[in-house]
Amino acid sequence: MNNNIYVTKSFLPPISEYEKYIAQIWENGQLTNQGPLLRDFEQKASQYLGVDNFHFVSNGTIALQIALKSLDITEGEIITTPFSYVATTSSILWERCEPVFVDIEPDTYCIDVTKIEAAITNRTKAIMPVHVFGFPCDIEEIERIANKYNLRVIYDAAHAFGVKYKGKSLLSYGDISTCSFHSTKVFHTIEGGCVVAKDKQVSDKLELTKRFGHDVDKHIMLGINAKASEFQAAMGLCNLGYIDMLIQKRKKIFELYNAQLNGYFKTPLVNVNKGIEHNYAYYPLVFHDALQSTELIAKLNENGVFPRRYFYPSLNKLPYVTNTKSCPVSEDISSRIVCLPLYDSLSEEDVLRICKILKNKDRV
C-alpha cells in the first residue's frame, strides 16, 4: 500500500451515487452533445453559485480561450499576472495575443493593481487577472481601470469555486470569469471547467463557440469543441452535494497548519474582514529563501510527503515568451513558495507530522 502523501487527493463520492447517473446514461444512450445530465448540472451549479449564464466546458484552459473569442479578442495585448499556472499564459498565446506581465502583490500573490495602468498601451485589449489560490484580486480597482480605458476583464478564477466576495460568488465579477473543475480542485468533474458571462449576448456567443459555431445545420460562426461529456456532468452532480462539507473539512486542516506553522514561516491569512468567504483550496507556504525551499522540499520527500511548487517558474521566464520584462516580486515568491498537502481526507496526525518535519529546521 502506498502511504505517500501528495499535495492533493481527489474526493470521490460513494460509487453507488455515481452509478445511478451512469445507469441513466446507459438508458438514454446520449454520451455528450449537451445531454440531459449536462443541462441538469449547469442548472444546479448555476443555482448553487447564484450566477447566470453558466457554461460547463471540457476543461479550464479552453474556458479561457473561448472567453477571449467570445469577446472578439483575436489580437493585441492582454495584461495578466506572471504568478499562475501556465494555462493562463498559454491560453493567451494560443489565441495569438501577447501576454503583458504585471508584477504581483507580496501578500495576496494577485496582480498588483497599482502597476496596471503603466502597462496599458494602444494595443491593450483586456486584463486577465487570477484569483490566486482563491484569494480575490482588487476587484473594484480593476473595474475602475477597465472602465477608464475601455478594456475587458476576464478573471481566471480557476481556484475560486465556492469563494464569495461581499456575499456574491467570485465567479460573478468581470465581463467573464472562468473556473477549472480538474480533479485536483476543491470541486471537480474529473476534467472540466466553466465560463460565466455577465452579458447575455456574450453568453449566447459562448454557447455557439463551445460547439463548433453551428446550430444543427445552420453554421453561424467559427467555433471549437469545448463540450463536456455526460460522464463529467455525472461526477459534477454527485460532488455538488458534498462541496460545503469539503470546504469545512479543508478549513479545519488549513487552520491547523496556520496554528502549527505561524511564526516559523510566512503563512497565509484569510482576511474575513474584507468580506471574503474562502474555499481553502490551497495551503501556500513561503520559505525564507530558495535554498531553504529546496532543502525542505527534499526533506519532506524523504519522508514520503510530496508538496508542489505552485507556482514555478514565474511565467515571464517561460522560454517561449518574448515579453520577458522583470517581475521581481513574482520571481522571488515563485522561488520560495510551496503548497502543502491539503484535502478533505488528510488526517490531523499527518498534518502534525508534516509540520514537525518542517519545524525541525531553524525559524525564519
mmCIF file of N, CA and C in Angstrom, residues 17 60 78 92 158 174 178:
data_model
loop_
_atom_site.group_PDB
_atom_site.id
_atom_site.type_symbol
_atom_site.label_atom_id
_atom_site.label_comp_id
_atom_site.label_asym_id
_atom_site.label_seq_id
_atom_site.Cartn_x
_atom_site.Cartn_y
_atom_site.Cartn_z
ATOM 1 N N GLU A 17 -23.711 6.349 -5.848
ATOM 2 C CA GLU A 17 -24.341 7.572 -6.333
ATOM 3 C C GLU A 17 -23.959 7.833 -7.788
ATOM 4 N N GLY A 60 -10.557 23.813 -18.000
ATOM 5 C CA GLY A 60 -10.409 25.209 -17.621
ATOM 6 C C GLY A 60 -9.565 26.028 -18.568
ATOM 7 N N ILE A 78 -2.762 41.450 -23.770
ATOM 8 C CA ILE A 78 -3.592 41.104 -22.616
ATOM 9 C C ILE A 78 -2.733 41.274 -21.366
ATOM 10 N N ILE A 92 -3.588 32.692 -23.703
ATOM 11 C CA ILE A 92 -3.411 33.978 -24.392
ATOM 12 C C ILE A 92 -2.587 33.784 -25.653
ATOM 13 N N ALA A 158 -9.772 29.959 -11.625
ATOM 14 C CA ALA A 158 -9.622 28.503 -11.616
ATOM 15 C C ALA A 158 -9.746 27.921 -10.214
ATOM 16 N N GLY A 174 -16.375 40.665 -13.253
ATOM 17 C CA GLY A 174 -15.722 40.788 -14.547
ATOM 18 C C GLY A 174 -16.696 40.595 -15.690
ATOM 19 N N THR A 178 -13.778 32.474 -15.448
ATOM 20 C CA THR A 178 -13.657 31.058 -15.783
ATOM 21 C C THR A 178 -13.200 30.288 -14.554
#
